[in-house]
mmCIF file of C-alpha atoms in Angstrom:
data_model
loop_
_atom_site.group_PDB
_atom_site.id
_atom_site.type_symbol
_atom_site.label_atom_id
_atom_site.label_comp_id
_atom_site.label_asym_id
_atom_site.label_seq_id
_atom_site.Cartn_x
_atom_site.Cartn_y
_atom_site.Cartn_z
ATOM 1 C CA MET A 1 -27.268 -2.229 -19.406
ATOM 2 C CA VAL A 2 -30.760 -2.047 -20.372
ATOM 3 C CA LYS A 3 -33.859 -3.155 -18.259
ATOM 4 C CA ILE A 4 -37.066 -3.766 -20.405
ATOM 5 C CA GLN A 5 -40.348 -3.931 -17.625
ATOM 6 C CA ALA A 6 -42.272 -6.769 -18.566
ATOM 7 C CA GLU A 7 -45.502 -4.483 -18.129
ATOM 8 C CA SER A 8 -44.232 -2.548 -21.288
ATOM 9 C CA PHE A 9 -44.473 -5.714 -23.636
ATOM 10 C CA PRO A 10 -46.991 -4.839 -26.211
ATOM 11 C CA ASN A 11 -48.336 -8.233 -26.652
ATOM 12 C CA LEU A 12 -49.524 -10.222 -23.952
ATOM 13 C CA THR A 13 -51.839 -13.125 -23.990
ATOM 14 C CA ASN A 14 -53.138 -14.311 -20.605
ATOM 15 C CA PHE A 15 -50.652 -12.531 -18.443
ATOM 16 C CA VAL A 16 -52.288 -9.244 -16.919
ATOM 17 C CA ILE A 17 -50.272 -6.322 -15.415
ATOM 18 C CA ALA A 18 -50.372 -6.068 -11.948
ATOM 19 C CA ASN A 19 -49.447 -3.603 -9.512
ATOM 20 C CA ASN A 20 -46.656 -4.412 -7.045
ATOM 21 C CA SER A 21 -44.816 -1.901 -5.234
ATOM 22 C CA ASP A 22 -41.977 -4.235 -4.959
ATOM 23 C CA ALA A 23 -41.384 -4.189 -8.741
ATOM 24 C CA GLU A 24 -38.923 -1.616 -10.055
ATOM 25 C CA GLY A 25 -41.819 -0.022 -12.271
ATOM 26 C CA ASN A 26 -44.462 -0.703 -9.731
ATOM 27 C CA SER A 27 -45.853 -3.288 -11.714
ATOM 28 C CA VAL A 28 -45.458 -6.847 -13.123
ATOM 29 C CA ILE A 29 -46.988 -9.262 -15.223
ATOM 30 C CA SER A 30 -48.640 -11.930 -13.934
ATOM 31 C CA LEU A 31 -51.272 -14.846 -14.840
ATOM 32 C CA PHE A 32 -53.987 -14.175 -11.962
ATOM 33 C CA ASP A 33 -56.144 -10.952 -12.488
ATOM 34 C CA ALA A 34 -56.953 -9.764 -9.160
ATOM 35 C CA GLY A 35 -59.856 -7.442 -10.480
ATOM 36 C CA SER A 36 -61.976 -10.611 -11.793
ATOM 37 C CA ASP A 37 -59.995 -13.117 -9.613
ATOM 38 C CA THR A 38 -59.296 -15.158 -12.529
ATOM 39 C CA SER A 39 -56.369 -17.157 -12.971
ATOM 40 C CA PHE A 40 -54.875 -18.621 -16.272
ATOM 41 C CA PRO A 41 -52.659 -21.826 -16.669
ATOM 42 C CA SER A 42 -50.068 -20.362 -19.070
ATOM 43 C CA GLY A 43 -49.618 -16.896 -21.063
ATOM 44 C CA THR A 44 -47.134 -15.638 -23.270
ATOM 45 C CA ALA A 45 -45.773 -12.144 -23.726
ATOM 46 C CA THR A 46 -43.731 -10.821 -26.491
ATOM 47 C CA ARG A 47 -41.964 -7.963 -27.979
ATOM 48 C CA THR A 48 -39.186 -6.958 -30.362
ATOM 49 C CA PHE A 49 -35.734 -6.586 -29.502
ATOM 50 C CA ASP A 50 -34.609 -3.045 -30.283
ATOM 51 C CA LEU A 51 -31.172 -2.630 -29.142
ATOM 52 C CA ALA A 52 -27.775 -3.231 -31.374
ATOM 53 C CA THR A 53 -26.923 -6.671 -32.532
ATOM 54 C CA GLY A 54 -24.414 -7.925 -30.859
ATOM 55 C CA ASN A 55 -23.878 -10.566 -27.585
ATOM 56 C CA TYR A 56 -25.556 -10.040 -24.225
ATOM 57 C CA GLU A 57 -25.915 -11.373 -20.965
ATOM 58 C CA VAL A 58 -29.319 -12.103 -20.158
ATOM 59 C CA ARG A 59 -31.009 -11.815 -16.621
ATOM 60 C CA LEU A 60 -34.747 -12.282 -15.464
ATOM 61 C CA GLY A 61 -36.417 -10.207 -12.368
ATOM 62 C CA TYR A 62 -39.354 -12.151 -11.112
ATOM 63 C CA PHE A 63 -40.911 -13.150 -7.787
ATOM 64 C CA ASP A 64 -40.493 -16.532 -6.675
ATOM 65 C CA GLU A 65 -43.007 -17.265 -3.674
ATOM 66 C CA THR A 66 -43.337 -20.747 -1.656
ATOM 67 C CA ASP A 67 -46.560 -21.586 -2.850
ATOM 68 C CA GLY A 68 -45.741 -23.195 -6.280
ATOM 69 C CA ASP A 69 -43.413 -24.446 -8.781
ATOM 70 C CA SER A 70 -44.435 -22.113 -11.972
ATOM 71 C CA THR A 71 -42.135 -22.417 -15.336
ATOM 72 C CA ILE A 72 -40.910 -19.624 -17.775
ATOM 73 C CA ASP A 73 -39.524 -20.497 -21.137
ATOM 74 C CA ILE A 74 -37.829 -17.584 -23.088
ATOM 75 C CA THR A 75 -37.170 -17.713 -26.867
ATOM 76 C CA ILE A 76 -35.277 -14.889 -28.484
ATOM 77 C CA GLY A 77 -35.094 -15.041 -32.482
ATOM 78 C CA ASP A 78 -34.321 -18.439 -32.789
ATOM 79 C CA THR A 79 -32.668 -19.386 -29.385
ATOM 80 C CA GLU A 80 -34.554 -21.430 -26.856
ATOM 81 C CA LEU A 81 -33.330 -20.494 -23.226
ATOM 82 C CA PRO A 82 -33.230 -23.371 -20.772
ATOM 83 C CA THR A 83 -36.723 -23.727 -18.885
ATOM 84 C CA LEU A 84 -36.321 -21.563 -15.548
ATOM 85 C CA THR A 85 -38.728 -23.195 -12.462
ATOM 86 C CA LEU A 86 -39.474 -20.989 -9.725
ATOM 87 C CA ASN A 87 -38.477 -23.400 -7.196
ATOM 88 C CA ASP A 88 -35.922 -22.256 -5.106
ATOM 89 C CA PRO A 89 -37.168 -19.399 -3.672
ATOM 90 C CA PRO A 90 -34.836 -16.952 -1.213
ATOM 91 C CA ASP A 91 -34.876 -17.511 2.487
ATOM 92 C CA GLY A 92 -37.139 -15.458 3.983
ATOM 93 C CA ALA A 93 -39.736 -15.460 0.841
ATOM 94 C CA GLY A 94 -43.613 -16.775 1.549
ATOM 95 C CA ILE A 95 -46.269 -16.773 -0.023
ATOM 96 C CA ALA A 96 -46.701 -13.233 -1.232
ATOM 97 C CA ALA A 97 -45.238 -11.518 -4.137
ATOM 98 C CA ASN A 98 -42.736 -9.180 -2.144
ATOM 99 C CA ALA A 99 -39.318 -8.263 -1.729
ATOM 100 C CA ALA A 100 -38.297 -10.920 0.341
ATOM 101 C CA ALA A 101 -39.419 -13.343 -2.725
ATOM 102 C CA PHE A 102 -37.440 -11.165 -5.505
ATOM 103 C CA VAL A 103 -34.938 -12.732 -7.626
ATOM 104 C CA ASN A 104 -32.774 -11.181 -10.461
ATOM 105 C CA GLN A 105 -31.277 -14.697 -12.299
ATOM 106 C CA GLN A 106 -28.958 -14.765 -15.231
ATOM 107 C CA ILE A 107 -30.719 -17.089 -17.834
ATOM 108 C CA SER A 108 -28.025 -16.702 -20.218
ATOM 109 C CA ASN A 109 -23.940 -15.790 -19.805
ATOM 110 C CA SER A 110 -23.984 -14.675 -23.940
ATOM 111 C CA ILE A 111 -26.371 -14.972 -26.392
ATOM 112 C CA PHE A 112 -25.947 -13.357 -30.050
ATOM 113 C CA ILE A 113 -28.909 -11.371 -30.544
ATOM 114 C CA GLU A 114 -29.995 -9.345 -33.836
ATOM 115 C CA ASN A 115 -31.814 -6.114 -33.777
ATOM 116 C CA GLY A 116 -35.392 -6.991 -34.556
ATOM 117 C CA ASP A 117 -35.420 -10.857 -32.805
ATOM 118 C CA LEU A 118 -38.467 -11.391 -31.556
ATOM 119 C CA ILE A 119 -38.739 -12.040 -27.487
ATOM 120 C CA THR A 120 -41.145 -14.162 -26.374
ATOM 121 C CA ILE A 121 -41.971 -15.136 -22.414
ATOM 122 C CA ASN A 122 -43.790 -18.195 -22.204
ATOM 123 C CA GLY A 123 -45.107 -18.808 -18.344
ATOM 124 C CA THR A 124 -47.096 -21.545 -16.826
ATOM 125 C CA SER A 125 -48.618 -21.348 -13.596
ATOM 126 C CA ASP A 126 -48.324 -23.970 -10.566
ATOM 127 C CA GLY A 127 -50.860 -23.675 -7.472
ATOM 128 C CA ASP A 128 -50.969 -20.397 -6.098
ATOM 129 C CA GLU A 129 -47.578 -19.040 -8.253
ATOM 130 C CA PHE A 130 -48.520 -17.079 -10.948
ATOM 131 C CA THR A 131 -45.388 -16.480 -12.845
ATOM 132 C CA ARG A 132 -45.128 -12.792 -11.665
ATOM 133 C CA ILE A 133 -42.191 -11.240 -13.995
ATOM 134 C CA ASP A 134 -40.633 -7.832 -13.176
ATOM 135 C CA PHE A 135 -38.229 -7.175 -16.056
ATOM 136 C CA ILE A 136 -35.635 -8.701 -18.508
ATOM 137 C CA GLU A 137 -32.167 -7.369 -18.809
ATOM 138 C CA PHE A 138 -29.670 -6.968 -21.345
ATOM 139 C CA ASN A 139 -25.816 -6.601 -20.553
ATOM 140 C CA ALA A 140 -23.940 -5.888 -23.583
ATOM 141 C CA LEU A 141 -20.715 -8.002 -24.057
ATOM 142 C CA ASN A 142 -19.324 -6.565 -27.506
ATOM 143 C CA VAL A 143 -22.210 -4.259 -28.784
ATOM 144 C CA PRO A 144 -20.879 -2.280 -31.634
ATOM 145 C CA SER A 145 -20.632 1.262 -31.628
ATOM 146 C CA ALA A 146 -23.133 3.638 -33.340
ATOM 147 C CA ASP A 147 -21.417 5.574 -36.522
ATOM 148 C CA ILE A 148 -23.762 8.108 -37.410
ATOM 149 C CA PHE A 149 -26.343 9.886 -35.433
ATOM 150 C CA TRP A 150 -29.220 11.846 -36.917
ATOM 151 C CA ARG A 151 -31.768 14.315 -35.617
ATOM 152 C CA ASN A 152 -35.021 15.127 -37.240
ATOM 153 C CA SER A 153 -35.321 18.785 -36.297
ATOM 154 C CA GLU A 154 -39.042 19.197 -37.007
ATOM 155 C CA THR A 155 -40.297 16.155 -35.181
ATOM 156 C CA GLY A 156 -37.262 15.599 -32.533
ATOM 157 C CA ASP A 157 -36.722 12.313 -33.509
ATOM 158 C CA ASN A 158 -33.051 10.679 -33.611
ATOM 159 C CA ARG A 159 -31.564 7.695 -34.900
ATOM 160 C CA ALA A 160 -28.179 5.847 -35.087
ATOM 161 C CA TRP A 161 -26.708 4.035 -37.788
ATOM 162 C CA ILE A 162 -24.177 1.240 -37.449
ATOM 163 C CA MET A 163 -21.940 0.859 -40.825
ATOM 164 C CA ASP A 164 -20.135 -1.870 -42.320
ATOM 165 C CA GLY A 165 -17.533 0.103 -44.005
ATOM 166 C CA THR A 166 -19.381 2.739 -46.528
ATOM 167 C CA ASN A 167 -22.766 0.706 -46.292
ATOM 168 C CA LEU A 168 -25.396 0.802 -43.786
ATOM 169 C CA ASP A 169 -25.567 -2.237 -41.397
ATOM 170 C CA GLN A 170 -27.817 -1.152 -38.794
ATOM 171 C CA SER A 171 -30.269 1.462 -38.188
ATOM 172 C CA ASN A 172 -32.562 2.317 -35.056
ATOM 173 C CA PRO A 173 -34.486 4.998 -33.213
ATOM 174 C CA ILE A 174 -32.715 5.977 -30.178
ATOM 175 C CA GLN A 175 -34.099 8.298 -27.689
ATOM 176 C CA SER A 176 -35.695 11.525 -28.617
ATOM 177 C CA GLU A 177 -35.450 14.993 -27.783
ATOM 178 C CA PRO A 178 -37.981 17.710 -27.959
ATOM 179 C CA ALA A 179 -38.124 19.579 -31.585
ATOM 180 C CA ASP A 180 -38.495 22.947 -29.415
ATOM 181 C CA SER A 181 -35.851 22.067 -27.180
ATOM 182 C CA PRO A 182 -33.023 24.414 -26.514
ATOM 183 C CA TRP A 183 -30.443 21.610 -26.879
ATOM 184 C CA GLU A 184 -29.085 21.016 -30.326
ATOM 185 C CA MET A 185 -26.902 17.859 -31.527
ATOM 186 C CA ARG A 186 -23.630 19.288 -32.504
ATOM 187 C CA GLY A 187 -21.631 16.347 -32.835
ATOM 188 C CA ALA A 188 -20.515 12.625 -31.927
ATOM 189 C CA GLY A 189 -17.400 11.112 -30.149
ATOM 190 C CA ASP A 190 -16.264 8.698 -27.539
ATOM 191 C CA PHE A 191 -16.169 10.886 -24.433
ATOM 192 C CA ASP A 192 -16.143 7.770 -21.595
ATOM 193 C CA GLY A 193 -13.506 5.661 -23.117
ATOM 194 C CA ASP A 194 -15.946 2.671 -23.442
ATOM 195 C CA GLU A 195 -14.768 2.632 -27.586
ATOM 196 C CA GLN A 196 -19.013 3.623 -27.987
ATOM 197 C CA LYS A 197 -19.810 6.669 -29.677
ATOM 198 C CA ASP A 198 -21.282 9.516 -27.691
ATOM 199 C CA ILE A 199 -23.453 12.281 -28.533
ATOM 200 C CA ILE A 200 -22.471 16.166 -27.241
ATOM 201 C CA TRP A 201 -25.140 18.543 -27.324
ATOM 202 C CA ARG A 202 -25.442 22.399 -27.114
ATOM 203 C CA ASN A 203 -27.586 24.438 -25.093
ATOM 204 C CA THR A 204 -28.691 27.560 -27.254
ATOM 205 C CA ASP A 205 -30.281 29.526 -24.415
ATOM 206 C CA THR A 206 -27.264 29.239 -21.887
ATOM 207 C CA GLY A 207 -24.514 27.854 -23.721
ATOM 208 C CA ASP A 208 -24.313 24.858 -21.744
ATOM 209 C CA VAL A 209 -22.646 21.772 -23.151
ATOM 210 C CA GLY A 210 -23.984 18.328 -22.467
ATOM 211 C CA PHE A 211 -23.149 14.897 -23.353
ATOM 212 C CA TRP A 212 -25.424 11.768 -24.282
ATOM 213 C CA LEU A 213 -23.172 8.427 -23.190
ATOM 214 C CA MET A 214 -24.205 5.646 -25.442
ATOM 215 C CA GLU A 215 -23.795 2.225 -25.681
ATOM 216 C CA GLY A 216 -25.010 1.167 -29.369
ATOM 217 C CA PHE A 217 -28.403 2.239 -29.875
ATOM 218 C CA GLU A 218 -29.124 2.634 -26.031
ATOM 219 C CA PHE A 219 -28.720 6.277 -23.724
ATOM 220 C CA LYS A 220 -26.615 4.727 -20.713
ATOM 221 C CA SER A 221 -26.464 8.398 -19.048
ATOM 222 C CA GLY A 222 -26.225 12.171 -19.256
ATOM 223 C CA ALA A 223 -23.295 14.604 -18.378
ATOM 224 C CA SER A 224 -22.292 18.030 -18.550
ATOM 225 C CA SER A 225 -19.466 20.233 -18.769
ATOM 226 C CA THR A 226 -18.308 23.714 -18.421
ATOM 227 C CA GLN A 227 -20.649 26.548 -19.623
ATOM 228 C CA VAL A 228 -19.966 28.811 -22.613
ATOM 229 C CA SER A 229 -22.488 31.844 -22.182
ATOM 230 C CA ASP A 230 -21.298 33.494 -25.117
ATOM 231 C CA LEU A 231 -23.147 32.114 -27.710
ATOM 232 C CA ASN A 232 -20.847 33.578 -30.537
ATOM 233 C CA TRP A 233 -18.685 30.088 -29.594
ATOM 234 C CA GLU A 234 -20.181 27.630 -31.720
ATOM 235 C CA ILE A 235 -19.005 23.702 -31.415
ATOM 236 C CA ARG A 236 -17.676 22.910 -35.178
ATOM 237 C CA GLY A 237 -16.410 19.380 -34.546
ATOM 238 C CA THR A 238 -14.634 16.566 -32.379
ATOM 239 C CA GLY A 239 -11.026 15.168 -32.663
ATOM 240 C CA ASP A 240 -8.102 14.014 -30.608
ATOM 241 C CA PHE A 241 -5.891 17.064 -30.969
ATOM 242 C CA ASP A 242 -3.178 16.115 -28.332
ATOM 243 C CA SER A 243 -3.149 12.587 -29.086
ATOM 244 C CA ASP A 244 -4.039 11.434 -25.776
ATOM 245 C CA GLY A 245 -6.518 9.081 -26.554
ATOM 246 C CA GLU A 246 -9.446 11.866 -25.474
ATOM 247 C CA GLU A 247 -11.832 12.958 -27.610
ATOM 248 C CA ASP A 248 -11.483 16.964 -27.780
ATOM 249 C CA ILE A 249 -13.909 19.343 -28.975
ATOM 250 C CA LEU A 250 -13.299 22.379 -31.543
ATOM 251 C CA TRP A 251 -14.838 25.893 -31.396
ATOM 252 C CA ARG A 252 -15.076 28.951 -33.403
ATOM 253 C CA ASN A 253 -16.122 32.406 -32.676
ATOM 254 C CA THR A 254 -18.276 33.624 -35.314
ATOM 255 C CA ASN A 255 -17.681 37.421 -34.041
ATOM 256 C CA THR A 256 -14.064 37.595 -33.361
ATOM 257 C CA GLY A 257 -12.704 34.958 -35.689
ATOM 258 C CA GLU A 258 -10.860 33.072 -33.225
ATOM 259 C CA ASN A 259 -10.765 29.166 -33.159
ATOM 260 C CA ALA A 260 -10.240 27.084 -29.804
ATOM 261 C CA VAL A 261 -9.974 23.256 -29.038
ATOM 262 C CA TRP A 262 -11.156 22.210 -25.806
ATOM 263 C CA LEU A 263 -8.587 19.262 -24.515
ATOM 264 C CA MET A 264 -10.907 16.757 -22.633
ATOM 265 C CA ASN A 265 -10.572 14.384 -19.944
ATOM 266 C CA GLY A 266 -13.812 12.565 -20.296
ATOM 267 C CA THR A 267 -16.684 14.690 -20.406
ATOM 268 C CA GLU A 268 -14.512 17.161 -18.242
ATOM 269 C CA LEU A 269 -12.664 20.158 -19.865
ATOM 270 C CA ASP A 270 -8.783 19.891 -18.934
ATOM 271 C CA GLN A 271 -7.752 23.116 -20.777
ATOM 272 C CA GLY A 272 -9.139 25.669 -23.342
ATOM 273 C CA VAL A 273 -6.328 26.227 -25.962
ATOM 274 C CA LEU A 274 -6.791 29.015 -28.741
ATOM 275 C CA ILE A 275 -4.946 27.658 -31.985
ATOM 276 C CA THR A 276 -1.834 29.232 -32.985
ATOM 277 C CA ARG A 277 0.500 29.657 -36.152
ATOM 278 C CA GLN A 278 3.418 27.081 -35.113
ATOM 279 C CA SER A 279 5.609 29.445 -36.986
ATOM 280 C CA ASN A 280 5.147 32.205 -34.731
ATOM 281 C CA GLY A 281 2.905 31.432 -32.078
ATOM 282 C CA GLU A 282 0.381 33.901 -32.941
ATOM 283 C CA ASN A 283 -3.226 33.304 -32.486
ATOM 284 C CA LEU A 284 -4.825 32.365 -35.825
ATOM 285 C CA LEU A 285 -7.653 34.260 -36.607
ATOM 286 C CA LEU A 286 -9.996 34.080 -39.608
ATOM 287 C CA PRO A 287 -12.638 36.521 -40.069
ATOM 288 C CA GLU A 288 -16.342 35.275 -40.381
ATOM 289 C CA ASP A 289 -16.931 37.184 -43.592
ATOM 290 C CA GLY A 290 -18.795 33.996 -45.200
ATOM 291 C CA LEU A 291 -15.997 33.059 -47.332
ATOM 292 C CA TRP A 292 -14.732 30.248 -45.209
ATOM 293 C CA GLU A 293 -16.385 27.704 -43.275
ATOM 294 C CA MET A 294 -15.206 25.376 -40.711
ATOM 295 C CA GLN A 295 -16.512 21.985 -41.444
ATOM 296 C CA GLY A 296 -15.352 19.632 -38.752
ATOM 297 C CA ALA A 297 -12.468 17.647 -37.241
ATOM 298 C CA GLY A 298 -10.274 14.683 -38.034
ATOM 299 C CA ASP A 299 -7.014 12.944 -38.567
ATOM 300 C CA LEU A 300 -6.762 13.282 -42.303
ATOM 301 C CA ASP A 301 -3.296 13.088 -42.553
ATOM 302 C CA ASN A 302 -2.622 9.902 -40.528
ATOM 303 C CA ASP A 303 -0.043 11.497 -38.241
ATOM 304 C CA GLY A 304 -2.328 10.603 -34.848
ATOM 305 C CA ASP A 305 -3.755 14.302 -33.935
ATOM 306 C CA ALA A 306 -6.988 15.810 -35.769
ATOM 307 C CA ASP A 307 -6.827 18.257 -38.157
ATOM 308 C CA ILE A 308 -9.408 21.206 -39.108
ATOM 309 C CA LEU A 309 -11.693 20.791 -42.454
ATOM 310 C CA TRP A 310 -12.467 24.335 -44.138
ATOM 311 C CA ARG A 311 -15.043 24.935 -47.163
ATOM 312 C CA ASN A 312 -14.478 27.953 -49.167
ATOM 313 C CA THR A 313 -18.148 29.137 -50.151
ATOM 314 C CA GLN A 314 -17.246 30.827 -53.273
ATOM 315 C CA ASN A 315 -15.718 28.273 -55.409
ATOM 316 C CA GLN A 316 -16.670 25.307 -53.264
ATOM 317 C CA GLU A 317 -12.774 23.947 -52.908
ATOM 318 C CA ILE A 318 -12.357 22.092 -49.687
ATOM 319 C CA TYR A 319 -8.850 22.703 -47.593
ATOM 320 C CA TYR A 320 -7.921 21.250 -44.267
ATOM 321 C CA TRP A 321 -5.490 22.847 -41.819
ATOM 322 C CA ARG A 322 -3.032 20.344 -40.968
ATOM 323 C CA MET A 323 -2.391 20.796 -37.333
ATOM 324 C CA ASP A 324 0.579 19.596 -34.845
ATOM 325 C CA GLY A 325 -1.664 19.446 -31.581
ATOM 326 C CA THR A 326 -3.309 23.060 -31.388
ATOM 327 C CA GLU A 327 -0.686 24.630 -33.533
ATOM 328 C CA TYR A 328 -1.554 25.257 -37.393
ATOM 329 C CA VAL A 329 1.083 24.177 -39.528
ATOM 330 C CA GLU A 330 -0.070 24.254 -43.212
ATOM 331 C CA SER A 331 -3.109 24.719 -45.320
ATOM 332 C CA VAL A 332 -3.625 21.418 -47.612
ATOM 333 C CA PHE A 333 -5.872 21.305 -50.695
ATOM 334 C CA ILE A 334 -8.063 18.466 -51.267
ATOM 335 C CA ASP A 335 -8.017 17.715 -55.016
ATOM 336 C CA SER A 336 -11.469 16.850 -55.573
ATOM 337 C CA ALA A 337 -14.697 18.525 -57.883
ATOM 338 C CA PRO A 338 -15.933 21.523 -56.117
ATOM 339 C CA ILE A 339 -19.118 20.728 -54.105
ATOM 340 C CA SER A 340 -22.154 22.073 -55.500
ATOM 341 C CA GLY A 341 -25.905 22.486 -55.092
ATOM 342 C CA ASP A 342 -27.332 21.145 -51.795
ATOM 343 C CA TRP A 343 -24.218 18.884 -50.902
ATOM 344 C CA GLU A 344 -22.879 19.958 -47.504
ATOM 345 C CA ILE A 345 -20.074 18.347 -45.438
ATOM 346 C CA ARG A 346 -21.329 16.586 -42.076
ATOM 347 C CA GLY A 347 -17.988 15.627 -40.532
ATOM 348 C CA THR A 348 -15.232 13.121 -40.845
ATOM 349 C CA MET A 349 -14.829 9.376 -39.799
ATOM 350 C CA ASP A 350 -12.514 6.650 -41.021
ATOM 351 C CA PHE A 351 -15.104 4.197 -42.675
ATOM 352 C CA ASP A 352 -12.721 2.182 -44.600
ATOM 353 C CA ASP A 353 -10.115 1.739 -41.136
ATOM 354 C CA ASN A 354 -7.167 2.753 -43.016
ATOM 355 C CA GLY A 355 -6.011 5.392 -40.571
ATOM 356 C CA PHE A 356 -7.157 8.521 -42.741
ATOM 357 C CA ASP A 357 -10.552 9.972 -41.393
ATOM 358 C CA ASP A 358 -13.056 10.163 -44.307
ATOM 359 C CA ILE A 359 -15.560 12.869 -45.087
ATOM 360 C CA LEU A 360 -19.093 12.317 -44.759
ATOM 361 C CA LEU A 361 -21.513 14.603 -47.189
ATOM 362 C CA ARG A 362 -25.091 14.635 -47.083
ATOM 363 C CA ASN A 363 -27.861 16.284 -49.674
ATOM 364 C CA GLY A 364 -30.791 17.487 -48.268
ATOM 365 C CA SER A 365 -32.973 18.191 -50.838
ATOM 366 C CA ASP A 366 -32.790 14.725 -52.252
ATOM 367 C CA GLY A 367 -31.495 12.671 -49.243
ATOM 368 C CA GLN A 368 -28.579 11.340 -50.742
ATOM 369 C CA ASN A 369 -25.599 10.670 -48.509
ATOM 370 C CA GLY A 370 -21.928 10.313 -49.725
ATOM 371 C CA ILE A 371 -18.440 9.611 -48.478
ATOM 372 C CA TRP A 372 -15.193 10.799 -49.631
ATOM 373 C CA LEU A 373 -12.482 7.838 -48.829
ATOM 374 C CA MET A 374 -8.949 9.611 -48.174
ATOM 375 C CA ASN A 375 -5.388 8.265 -48.203
ATOM 376 C CA GLU A 376 -2.341 9.591 -48.448
ATOM 377 C CA THR A 377 -2.544 11.422 -51.279
ATOM 378 C CA GLY A 378 -5.768 12.974 -50.699
ATOM 379 C CA LEU A 379 -9.433 12.053 -52.239
ATOM 380 C CA GLN A 380 -9.069 8.392 -53.060
ATOM 381 C CA GLN A 381 -12.384 7.566 -53.769
ATOM 382 C CA ALA A 382 -16.159 9.142 -53.740
ATOM 383 C CA VAL A 383 -18.740 6.689 -53.020
ATOM 384 C CA ALA A 384 -22.496 6.562 -52.181
ATOM 385 C CA THR A 385 -24.295 5.208 -49.199
ATOM 386 C CA GLU A 386 -27.710 4.786 -47.661
ATOM 387 C CA SER A 387 -30.033 7.475 -48.138
ATOM 388 C CA LEU A 388 -32.283 9.322 -45.798
ATOM 389 C CA THR A 389 -35.024 11.207 -47.217
ATOM 390 C CA GLY A 390 -36.090 14.606 -45.688
ATOM 391 C CA ASP A 391 -33.944 18.030 -45.432
ATOM 392 C CA GLU A 392 -35.245 18.194 -41.356
ATOM 393 C CA TRP A 393 -32.189 14.970 -40.801
ATOM 394 C CA GLN A 394 -29.067 16.078 -40.387
ATOM 395 C CA SER A 395 -26.432 13.494 -39.527
ATOM 396 C CA TYR A 396 -23.405 13.885 -36.854
ATOM 397 C CA VAL A 397 -20.129 11.666 -36.862
#
């Protein structure tokens, strides 16, 4: 659910912003200017719809007093909603625009809205009722999840992409985080079970782990999990390691070479498990000597649990650890041309819906992005996708 305060509409004609202590933002838009004692017969407020494309229930918060029957006409994109006549004030309402006169009214039970559509509110006053509007509310019915999140390390800006296969379908700014914040974006996954991809963050000062729970392009709420004060432990990926439908978190200790998985219950840690060899149960250590870099996690063999992706920084060969839960089974070579130059692996996601997670790559120097489409034999095809210029942008899936 997203409420857009009426006073935040950037384009107002005849509508003025008026103080109102009973409004959610302590302000409304109104066709009466108390400062100049001027009223307007009609007015218009417009802004662009900046949420994800999809179907929404739409509601309007307004004040319906007893001193007139003003009207409101709303158009979203090409859709004109039925005229709303303010002629049914709540019991107890009077001539004042106060809490007793407040109404939260459904104006559409389902409307398809595209990102970028224009929202137009036309109001017409009647008597001493001056169309006082508090907010417009959008409740997502089937908004697609974001697929790729982007962070700009220089500006603090963040973006989200919704993909259509390997092609970009929608791109939009999302809530920012200051560039000098100790919180670093570390990955993405559905951590609250709503089929919407969320963002995982790590505080590089305290070791705290946090989540942005998302709905498409919109931040819903924040959550936190267990603190890991030892900053040698780094988050390296997300995936469902124990096949319980919950997104888990992959960790690597850059000091000891230990590797571990947080088995999650939503945003709460259920159990932390060190990765061991299935053959003998030994703790599987891989020294942090710069030769092998852990690149992410994903189900690369379509067996229902996450595997771990590695890159050899010397010969640029790519392998993955085939996993059985949190147990290492074997190393599998991905037969591909070595990654060279400024290309780096950014994570995994099943872009073509064949059950095998694919590999997202980025070239920070020229902004190119690519996807390795995977199948049962390994790398099926390498394809290019939308570019994003600037090495300050990093992607997370």
